[in-house]
PDB file of C-alpha atoms in Angstrom:
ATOM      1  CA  UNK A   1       0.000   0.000   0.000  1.00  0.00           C
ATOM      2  CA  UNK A   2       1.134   3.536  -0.848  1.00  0.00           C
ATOM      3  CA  UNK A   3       1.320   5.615   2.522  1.00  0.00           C
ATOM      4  CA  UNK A   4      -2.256   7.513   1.952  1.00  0.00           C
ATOM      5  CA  UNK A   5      -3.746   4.418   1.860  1.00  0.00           C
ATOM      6  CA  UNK A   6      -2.051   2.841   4.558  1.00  0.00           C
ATOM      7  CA  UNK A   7      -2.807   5.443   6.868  1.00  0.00           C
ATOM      8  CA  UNK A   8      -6.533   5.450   5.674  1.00  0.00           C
ATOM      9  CA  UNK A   9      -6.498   2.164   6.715  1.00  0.00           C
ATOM     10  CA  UNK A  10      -4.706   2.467   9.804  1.00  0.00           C
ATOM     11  CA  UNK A  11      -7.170   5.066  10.678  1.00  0.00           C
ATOM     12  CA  UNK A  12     -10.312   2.930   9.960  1.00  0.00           C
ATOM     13  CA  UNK A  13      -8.653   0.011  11.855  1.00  0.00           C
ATOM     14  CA  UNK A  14      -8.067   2.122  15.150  1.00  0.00           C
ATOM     15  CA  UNK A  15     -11.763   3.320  15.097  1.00  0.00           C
ATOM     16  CA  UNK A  16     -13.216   0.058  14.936  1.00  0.00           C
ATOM     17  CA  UNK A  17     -11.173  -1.254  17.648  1.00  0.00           C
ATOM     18  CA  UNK A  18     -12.030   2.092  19.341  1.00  0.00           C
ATOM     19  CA  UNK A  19     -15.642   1.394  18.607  1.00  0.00           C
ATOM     20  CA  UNK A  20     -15.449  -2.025  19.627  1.00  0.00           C
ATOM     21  CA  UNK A  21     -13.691  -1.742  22.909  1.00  0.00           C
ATOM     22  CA  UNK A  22     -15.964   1.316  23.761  1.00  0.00           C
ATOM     23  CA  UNK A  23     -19.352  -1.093  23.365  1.00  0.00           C
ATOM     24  CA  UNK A  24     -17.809  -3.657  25.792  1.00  0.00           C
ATOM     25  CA  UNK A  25     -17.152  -1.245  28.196  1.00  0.00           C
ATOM     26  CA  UNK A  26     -20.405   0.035  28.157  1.00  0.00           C
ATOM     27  CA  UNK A  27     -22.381  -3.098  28.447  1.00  0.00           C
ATOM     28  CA  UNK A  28     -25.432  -1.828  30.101  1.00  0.00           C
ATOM     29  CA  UNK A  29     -24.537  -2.887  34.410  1.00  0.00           C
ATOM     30  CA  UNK A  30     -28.013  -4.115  35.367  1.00  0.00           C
ATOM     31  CA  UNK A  31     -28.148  -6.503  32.594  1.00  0.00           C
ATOM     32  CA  UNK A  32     -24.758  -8.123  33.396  1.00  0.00           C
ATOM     33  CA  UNK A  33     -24.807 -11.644  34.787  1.00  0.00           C
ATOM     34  CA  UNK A  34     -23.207 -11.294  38.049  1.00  0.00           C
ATOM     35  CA  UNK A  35     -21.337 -14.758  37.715  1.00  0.00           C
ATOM     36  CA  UNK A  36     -19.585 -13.461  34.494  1.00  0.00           C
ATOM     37  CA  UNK A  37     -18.444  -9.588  35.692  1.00  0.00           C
ATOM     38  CA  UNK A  38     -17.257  -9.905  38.768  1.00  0.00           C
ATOM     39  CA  UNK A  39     -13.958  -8.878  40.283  1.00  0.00           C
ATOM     40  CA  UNK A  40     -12.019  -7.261  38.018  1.00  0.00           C
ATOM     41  CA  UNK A  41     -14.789  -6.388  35.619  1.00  0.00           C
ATOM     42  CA  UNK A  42     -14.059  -6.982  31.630  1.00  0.00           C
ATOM     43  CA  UNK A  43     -10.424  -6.212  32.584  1.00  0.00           C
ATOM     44  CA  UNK A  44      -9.710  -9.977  33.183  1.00  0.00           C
ATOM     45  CA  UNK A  45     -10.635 -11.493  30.122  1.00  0.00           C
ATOM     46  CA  UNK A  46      -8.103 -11.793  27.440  1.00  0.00           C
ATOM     47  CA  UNK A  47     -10.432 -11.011  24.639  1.00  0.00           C
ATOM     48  CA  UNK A  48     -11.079  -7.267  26.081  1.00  0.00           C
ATOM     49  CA  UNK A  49      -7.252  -6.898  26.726  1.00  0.00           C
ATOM     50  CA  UNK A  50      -6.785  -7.662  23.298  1.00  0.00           C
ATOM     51  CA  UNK A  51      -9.193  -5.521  22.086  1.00  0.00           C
ATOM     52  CA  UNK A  52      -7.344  -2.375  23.687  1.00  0.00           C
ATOM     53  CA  UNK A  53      -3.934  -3.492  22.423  1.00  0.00           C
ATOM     54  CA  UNK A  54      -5.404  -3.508  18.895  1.00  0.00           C
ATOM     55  CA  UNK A  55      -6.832  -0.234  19.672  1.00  0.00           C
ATOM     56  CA  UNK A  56      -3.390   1.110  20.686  1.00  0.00           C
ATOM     57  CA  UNK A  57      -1.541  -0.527  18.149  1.00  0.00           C
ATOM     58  CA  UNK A  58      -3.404   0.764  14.995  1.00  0.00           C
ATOM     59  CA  UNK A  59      -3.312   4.048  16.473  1.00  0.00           C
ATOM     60  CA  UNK A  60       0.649   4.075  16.876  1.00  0.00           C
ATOM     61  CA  UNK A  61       0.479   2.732  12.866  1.00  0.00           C
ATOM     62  CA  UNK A  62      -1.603   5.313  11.961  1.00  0.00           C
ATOM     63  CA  UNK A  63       0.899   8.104  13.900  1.00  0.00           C
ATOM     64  CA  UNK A  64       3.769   6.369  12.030  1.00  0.00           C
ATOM     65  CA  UNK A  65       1.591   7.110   8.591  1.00  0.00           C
ATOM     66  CA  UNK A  66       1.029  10.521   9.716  1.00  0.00           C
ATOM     67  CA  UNK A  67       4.569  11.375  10.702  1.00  0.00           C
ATOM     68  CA  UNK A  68       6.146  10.315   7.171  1.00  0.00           C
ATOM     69  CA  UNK A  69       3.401  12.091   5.178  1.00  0.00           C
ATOM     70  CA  UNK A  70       4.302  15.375   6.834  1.00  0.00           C
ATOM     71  CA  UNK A  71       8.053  13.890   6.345  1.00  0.00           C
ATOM     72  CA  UNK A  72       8.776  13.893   9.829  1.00  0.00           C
ATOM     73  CA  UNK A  73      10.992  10.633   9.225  1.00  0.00           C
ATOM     74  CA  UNK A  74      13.567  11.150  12.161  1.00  0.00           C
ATOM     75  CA  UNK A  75       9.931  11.117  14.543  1.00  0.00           C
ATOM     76  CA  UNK A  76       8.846   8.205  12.380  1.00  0.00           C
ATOM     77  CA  UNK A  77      11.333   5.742  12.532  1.00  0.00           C
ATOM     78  CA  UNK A  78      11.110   5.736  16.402  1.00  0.00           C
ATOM     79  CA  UNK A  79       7.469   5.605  16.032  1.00  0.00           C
ATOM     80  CA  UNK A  80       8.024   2.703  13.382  1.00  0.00           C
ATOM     81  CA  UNK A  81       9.947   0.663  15.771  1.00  0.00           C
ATOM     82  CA  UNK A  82       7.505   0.916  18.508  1.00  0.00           C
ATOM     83  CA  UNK A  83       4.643  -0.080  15.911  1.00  0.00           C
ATOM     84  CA  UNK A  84       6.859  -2.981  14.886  1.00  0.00           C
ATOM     85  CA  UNK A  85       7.631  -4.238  18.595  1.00  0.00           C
ATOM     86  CA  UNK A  86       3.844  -4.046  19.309  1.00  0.00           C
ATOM     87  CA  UNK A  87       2.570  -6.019  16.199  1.00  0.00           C
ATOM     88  CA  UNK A  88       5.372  -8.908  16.194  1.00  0.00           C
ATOM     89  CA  UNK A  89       5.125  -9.637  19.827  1.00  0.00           C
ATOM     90  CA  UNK A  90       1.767  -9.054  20.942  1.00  0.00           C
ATOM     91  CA  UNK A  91      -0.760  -7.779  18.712  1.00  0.00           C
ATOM     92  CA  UNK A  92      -0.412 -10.559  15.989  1.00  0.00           C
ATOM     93  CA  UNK A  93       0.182 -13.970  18.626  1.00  0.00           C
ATOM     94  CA  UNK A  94      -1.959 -12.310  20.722  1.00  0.00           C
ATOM     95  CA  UNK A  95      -5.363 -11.910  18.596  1.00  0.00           C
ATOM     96  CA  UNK A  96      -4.851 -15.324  16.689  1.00  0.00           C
ATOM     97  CA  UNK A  97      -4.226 -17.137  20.040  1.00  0.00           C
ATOM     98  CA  UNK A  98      -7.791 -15.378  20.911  1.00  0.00           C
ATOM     99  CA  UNK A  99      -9.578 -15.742  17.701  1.00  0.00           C
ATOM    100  CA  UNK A 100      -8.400 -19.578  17.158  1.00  0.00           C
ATOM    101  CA  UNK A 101      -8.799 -20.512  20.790  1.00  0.00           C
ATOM    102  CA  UNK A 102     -11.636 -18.896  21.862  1.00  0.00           C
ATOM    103  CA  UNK A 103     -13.670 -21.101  18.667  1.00  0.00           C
ATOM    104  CA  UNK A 104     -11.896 -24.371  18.779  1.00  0.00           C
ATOM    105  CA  UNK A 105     -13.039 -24.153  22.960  1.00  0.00           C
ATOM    106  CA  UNK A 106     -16.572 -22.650  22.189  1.00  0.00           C
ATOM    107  CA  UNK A 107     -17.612 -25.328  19.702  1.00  0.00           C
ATOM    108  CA  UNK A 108     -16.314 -28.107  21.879  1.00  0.00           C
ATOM    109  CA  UNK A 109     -18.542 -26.926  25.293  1.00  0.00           C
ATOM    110  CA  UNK A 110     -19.635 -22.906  24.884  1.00  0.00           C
ATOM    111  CA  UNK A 111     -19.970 -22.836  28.708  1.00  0.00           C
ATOM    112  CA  UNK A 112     -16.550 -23.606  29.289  1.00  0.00           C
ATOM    113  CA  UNK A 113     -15.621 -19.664  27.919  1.00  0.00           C
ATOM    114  CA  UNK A 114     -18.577 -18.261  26.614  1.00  0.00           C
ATOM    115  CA  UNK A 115     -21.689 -19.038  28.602  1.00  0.00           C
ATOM    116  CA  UNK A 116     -24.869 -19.093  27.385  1.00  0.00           C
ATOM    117  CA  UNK A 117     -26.457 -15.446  29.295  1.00  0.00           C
ATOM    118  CA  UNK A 118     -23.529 -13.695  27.854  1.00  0.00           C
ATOM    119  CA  UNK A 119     -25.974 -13.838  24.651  1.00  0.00           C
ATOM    120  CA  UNK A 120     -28.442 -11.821  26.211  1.00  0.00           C
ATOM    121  CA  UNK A 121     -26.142  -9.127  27.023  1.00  0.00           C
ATOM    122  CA  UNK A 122     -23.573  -8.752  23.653  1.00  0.00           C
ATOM    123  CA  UNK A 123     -25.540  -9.055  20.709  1.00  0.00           C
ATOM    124  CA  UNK A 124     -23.739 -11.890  18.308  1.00  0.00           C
ATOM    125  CA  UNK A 125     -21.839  -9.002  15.787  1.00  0.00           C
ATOM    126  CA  UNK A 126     -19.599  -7.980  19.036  1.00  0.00           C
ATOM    127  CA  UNK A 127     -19.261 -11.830  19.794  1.00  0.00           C
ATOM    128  CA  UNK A 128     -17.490 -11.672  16.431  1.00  0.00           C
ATOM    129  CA  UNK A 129     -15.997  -8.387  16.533  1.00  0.00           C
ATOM    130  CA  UNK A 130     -14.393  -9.353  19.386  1.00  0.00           C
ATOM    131  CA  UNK A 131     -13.409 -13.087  18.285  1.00  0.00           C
ATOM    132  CA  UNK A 132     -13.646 -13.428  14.752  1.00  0.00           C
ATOM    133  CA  UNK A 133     -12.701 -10.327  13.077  1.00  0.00           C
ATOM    134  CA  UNK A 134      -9.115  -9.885  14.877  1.00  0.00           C
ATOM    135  CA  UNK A 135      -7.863 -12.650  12.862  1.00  0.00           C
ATOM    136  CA  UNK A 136      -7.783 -11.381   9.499  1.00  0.00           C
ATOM    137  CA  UNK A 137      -7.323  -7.838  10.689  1.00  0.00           C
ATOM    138  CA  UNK A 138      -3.731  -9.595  11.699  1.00  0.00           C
ATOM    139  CA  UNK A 139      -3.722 -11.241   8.769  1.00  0.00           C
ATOM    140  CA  UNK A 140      -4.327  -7.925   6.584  1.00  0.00           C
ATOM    141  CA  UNK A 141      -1.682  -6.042   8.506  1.00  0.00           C
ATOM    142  CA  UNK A 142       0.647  -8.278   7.086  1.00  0.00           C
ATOM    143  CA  UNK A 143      -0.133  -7.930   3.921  1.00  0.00           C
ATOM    144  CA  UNK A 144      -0.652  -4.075   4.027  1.00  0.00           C
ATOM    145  CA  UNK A 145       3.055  -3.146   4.903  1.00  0.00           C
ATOM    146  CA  UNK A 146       6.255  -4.997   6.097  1.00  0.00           C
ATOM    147  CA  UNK A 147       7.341  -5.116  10.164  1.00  0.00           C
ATOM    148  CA  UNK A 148      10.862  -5.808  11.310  1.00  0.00           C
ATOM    149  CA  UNK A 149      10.805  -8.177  14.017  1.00  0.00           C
ATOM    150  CA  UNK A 150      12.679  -7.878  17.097  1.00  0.00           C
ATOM    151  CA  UNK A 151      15.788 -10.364  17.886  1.00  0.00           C
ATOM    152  CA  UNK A 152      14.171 -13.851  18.873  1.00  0.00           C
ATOM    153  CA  UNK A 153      15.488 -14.099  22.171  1.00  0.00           C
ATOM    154  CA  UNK A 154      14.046 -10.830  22.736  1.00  0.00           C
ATOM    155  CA  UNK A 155      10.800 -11.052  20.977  1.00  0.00           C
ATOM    156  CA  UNK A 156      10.441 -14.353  22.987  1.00  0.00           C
ATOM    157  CA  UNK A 157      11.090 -13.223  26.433  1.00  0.00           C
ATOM    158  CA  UNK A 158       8.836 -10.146  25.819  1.00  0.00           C
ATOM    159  CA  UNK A 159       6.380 -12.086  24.882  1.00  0.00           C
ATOM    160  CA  UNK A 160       7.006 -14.610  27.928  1.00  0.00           C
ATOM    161  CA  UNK A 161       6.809 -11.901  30.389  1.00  0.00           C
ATOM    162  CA  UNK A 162       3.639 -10.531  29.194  1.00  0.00           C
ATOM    163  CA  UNK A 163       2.141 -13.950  29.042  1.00  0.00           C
ATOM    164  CA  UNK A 164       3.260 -14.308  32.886  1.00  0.00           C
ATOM    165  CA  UNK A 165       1.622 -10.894  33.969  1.00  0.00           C
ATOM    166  CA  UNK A 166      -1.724 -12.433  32.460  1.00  0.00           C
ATOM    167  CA  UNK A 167      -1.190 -15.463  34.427  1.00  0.00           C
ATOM    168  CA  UNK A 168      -0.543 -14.106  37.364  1.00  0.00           C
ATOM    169  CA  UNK A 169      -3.577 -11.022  36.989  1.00  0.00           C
ATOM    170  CA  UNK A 170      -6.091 -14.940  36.588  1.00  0.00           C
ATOM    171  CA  UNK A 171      -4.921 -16.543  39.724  1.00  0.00           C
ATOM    172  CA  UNK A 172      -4.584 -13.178  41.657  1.00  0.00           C
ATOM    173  CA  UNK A 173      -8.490 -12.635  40.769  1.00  0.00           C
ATOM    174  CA  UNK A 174      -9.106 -16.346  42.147  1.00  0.00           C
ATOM    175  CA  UNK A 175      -6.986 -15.982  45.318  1.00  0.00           C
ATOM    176  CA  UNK A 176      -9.486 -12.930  45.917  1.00  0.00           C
ATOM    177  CA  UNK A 177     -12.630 -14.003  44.478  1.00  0.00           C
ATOM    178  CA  UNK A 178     -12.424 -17.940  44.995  1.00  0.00           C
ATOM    179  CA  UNK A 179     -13.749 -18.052  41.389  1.00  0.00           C
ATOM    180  CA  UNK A 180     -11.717 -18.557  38.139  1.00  0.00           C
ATOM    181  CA  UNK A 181     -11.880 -16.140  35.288  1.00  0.00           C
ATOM    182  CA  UNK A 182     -12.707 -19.074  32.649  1.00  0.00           C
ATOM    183  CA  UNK A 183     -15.285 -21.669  33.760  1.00  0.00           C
ATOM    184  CA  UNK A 184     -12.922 -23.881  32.044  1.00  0.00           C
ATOM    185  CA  UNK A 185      -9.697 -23.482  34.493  1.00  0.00           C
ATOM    186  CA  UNK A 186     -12.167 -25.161  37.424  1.00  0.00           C
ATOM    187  CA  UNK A 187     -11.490 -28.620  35.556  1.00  0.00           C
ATOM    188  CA  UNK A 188      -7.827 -28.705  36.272  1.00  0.00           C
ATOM    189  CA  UNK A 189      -5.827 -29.937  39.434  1.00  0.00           C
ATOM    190  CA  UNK A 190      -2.955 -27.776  40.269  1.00  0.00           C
ATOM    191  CA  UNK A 191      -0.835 -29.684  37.878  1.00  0.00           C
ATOM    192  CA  UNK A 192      -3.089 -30.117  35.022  1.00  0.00           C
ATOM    193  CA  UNK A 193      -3.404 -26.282  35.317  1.00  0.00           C
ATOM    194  CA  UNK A 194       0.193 -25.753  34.932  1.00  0.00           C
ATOM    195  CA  UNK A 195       0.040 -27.774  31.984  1.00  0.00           C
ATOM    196  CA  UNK A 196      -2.362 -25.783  30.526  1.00  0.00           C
ATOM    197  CA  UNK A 197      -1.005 -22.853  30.518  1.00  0.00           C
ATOM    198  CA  UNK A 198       2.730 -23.758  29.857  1.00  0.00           C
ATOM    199  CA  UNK A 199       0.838 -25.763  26.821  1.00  0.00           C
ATOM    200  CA  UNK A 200      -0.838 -22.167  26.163  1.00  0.00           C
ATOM    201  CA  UNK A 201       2.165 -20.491  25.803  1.00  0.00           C
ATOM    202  CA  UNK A 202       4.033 -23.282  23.577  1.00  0.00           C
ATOM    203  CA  UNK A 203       0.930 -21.988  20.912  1.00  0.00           C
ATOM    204  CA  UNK A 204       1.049 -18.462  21.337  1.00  0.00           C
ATOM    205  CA  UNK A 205       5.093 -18.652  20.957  1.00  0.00           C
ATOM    206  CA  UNK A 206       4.141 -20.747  17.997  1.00  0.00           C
ATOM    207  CA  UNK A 207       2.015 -17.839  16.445  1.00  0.00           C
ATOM    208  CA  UNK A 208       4.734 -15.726  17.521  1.00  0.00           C
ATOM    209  CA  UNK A 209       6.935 -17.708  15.117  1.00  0.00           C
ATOM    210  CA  UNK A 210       4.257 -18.151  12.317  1.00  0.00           C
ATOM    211  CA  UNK A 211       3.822 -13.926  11.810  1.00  0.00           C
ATOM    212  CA  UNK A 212       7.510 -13.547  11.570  1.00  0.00           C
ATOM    213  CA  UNK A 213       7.444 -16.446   9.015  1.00  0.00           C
ATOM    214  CA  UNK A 214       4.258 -15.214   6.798  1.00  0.00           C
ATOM    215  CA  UNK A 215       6.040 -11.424   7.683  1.00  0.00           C
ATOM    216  CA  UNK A 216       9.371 -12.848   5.725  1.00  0.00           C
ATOM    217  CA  UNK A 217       8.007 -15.130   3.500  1.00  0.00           C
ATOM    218  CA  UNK A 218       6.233 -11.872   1.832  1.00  0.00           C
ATOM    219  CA  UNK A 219       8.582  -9.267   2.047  1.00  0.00           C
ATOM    220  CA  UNK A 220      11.908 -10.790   2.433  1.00  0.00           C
ATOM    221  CA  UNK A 221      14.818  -8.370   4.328  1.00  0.00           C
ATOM    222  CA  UNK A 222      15.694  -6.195   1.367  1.00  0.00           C
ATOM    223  CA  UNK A 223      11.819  -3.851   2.128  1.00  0.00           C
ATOM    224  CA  UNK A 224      12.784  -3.221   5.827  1.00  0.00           C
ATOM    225  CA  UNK A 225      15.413  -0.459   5.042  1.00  0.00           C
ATOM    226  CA  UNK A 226      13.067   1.242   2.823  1.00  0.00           C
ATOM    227  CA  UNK A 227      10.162   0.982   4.261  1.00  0.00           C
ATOM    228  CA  UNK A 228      10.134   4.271   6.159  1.00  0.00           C
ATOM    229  CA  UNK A 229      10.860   6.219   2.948  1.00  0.00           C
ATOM    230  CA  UNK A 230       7.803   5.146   1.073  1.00  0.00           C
TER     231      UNK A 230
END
């Protein structure tokens, strides 16, 4: 994409995550089901975190647009490498773990992530907004312009760390609350748990790995150095 169009885009993208995030937050409170929003609010579930780091991240794209066509370059290859960190370690892995996992776990048993009287509360387009759509907005932002991706080891323990906080934010809100942000986390023993979410992170690290692949595979090395000029 041309940088017009690209920042067209980038502008579209950050209102409907804007948009999207904004309608979540404002479920109406009375119609809440109290065994769903409890302590901690939307703020514990992945899906809303993710919606916010889109949010962010499309807006940071959409500066970086901004800044080169006013040919700020010096302001927008800082702002380029913070849109670049963002994308390759979190906002890619992070909205395909959410989109892929979220459906593979809902069609198996709904009730497990997504119970039933959450229906009656978000209408089935935000369902989708929230856990459909993400995954070829990722997809698209791969396609629209190239990303350099951090050194693995870094990338990777980024990633790891962020993955930990997330961890540690679930079983925080069940040391206070005695009840686990996913229904589905109440059918492990301690162990099994740990499983889980070590097995969690293997497939996030593994989407991790797939971007940086599909980002290579279609722009090679020899766009990165340029990119900021066109």
């Amino acid at each position: 994409m041309d940088i017009p169009t690209l920042a067209a885009y980038h502008c579209l993208a950050f209102v409907w995550y804007f948009f999207i995030a904004y309608s979540i937050m404002h479920v109406r409170t009375e119609e809440r089901p109290s065994e769903v929003f409890l302590y901690g609010g939307q703020w514990k579930y992945l899906t809303v975190l993710n919606l916010v780091l889109q949010a962010v991240f499309y807006g940071v794209s959409f500066l970086a647009d901004a800044l080169r066509l006013i040919k700020k370059l010096r302001c927008a290859k800082c702002v380029i490498s913070s849109r670049d960190l963002l994308f390759s370690v979190l906002a890619f892995p992070v909205s395909t773990f959410v989109s892929i996992s979220f459906w593979i776990l809902y069609t198996y048993n709904r009730e497990l992530v997504y119970p039933k009287s959450l229906d009656e509360v978000i209408p089935h387009w935000l369902n989708h907004a929230m856990h459909t759509a993400v995954l070829p907005f990722a997809l698209l932002e791969i396609l629209a312009t190239p990303h350099r991706y951090p050194a693995k080891k870094k990338g990777l323990i980024l990633l790891g760390f962020v993955a930990f906080l997330y961890i540690s934010w679930v079983l925080w809100i069940y040391s206070v609350t005695g009840e686990w942000v996913y229904p589905l986390f109440a059918l492990f023993s301690p162990a099994g748990l740990t499983a889980f979410f070590t097995g969690s992170l293997a497939i996030i690290i593994s989407f991790y790995n797939f971007g940086e692949f599909l980002n290579r595979m279609i722009w090679g090395q020899s766009k990165f150095r340029f990119s900021i000029l066109f």
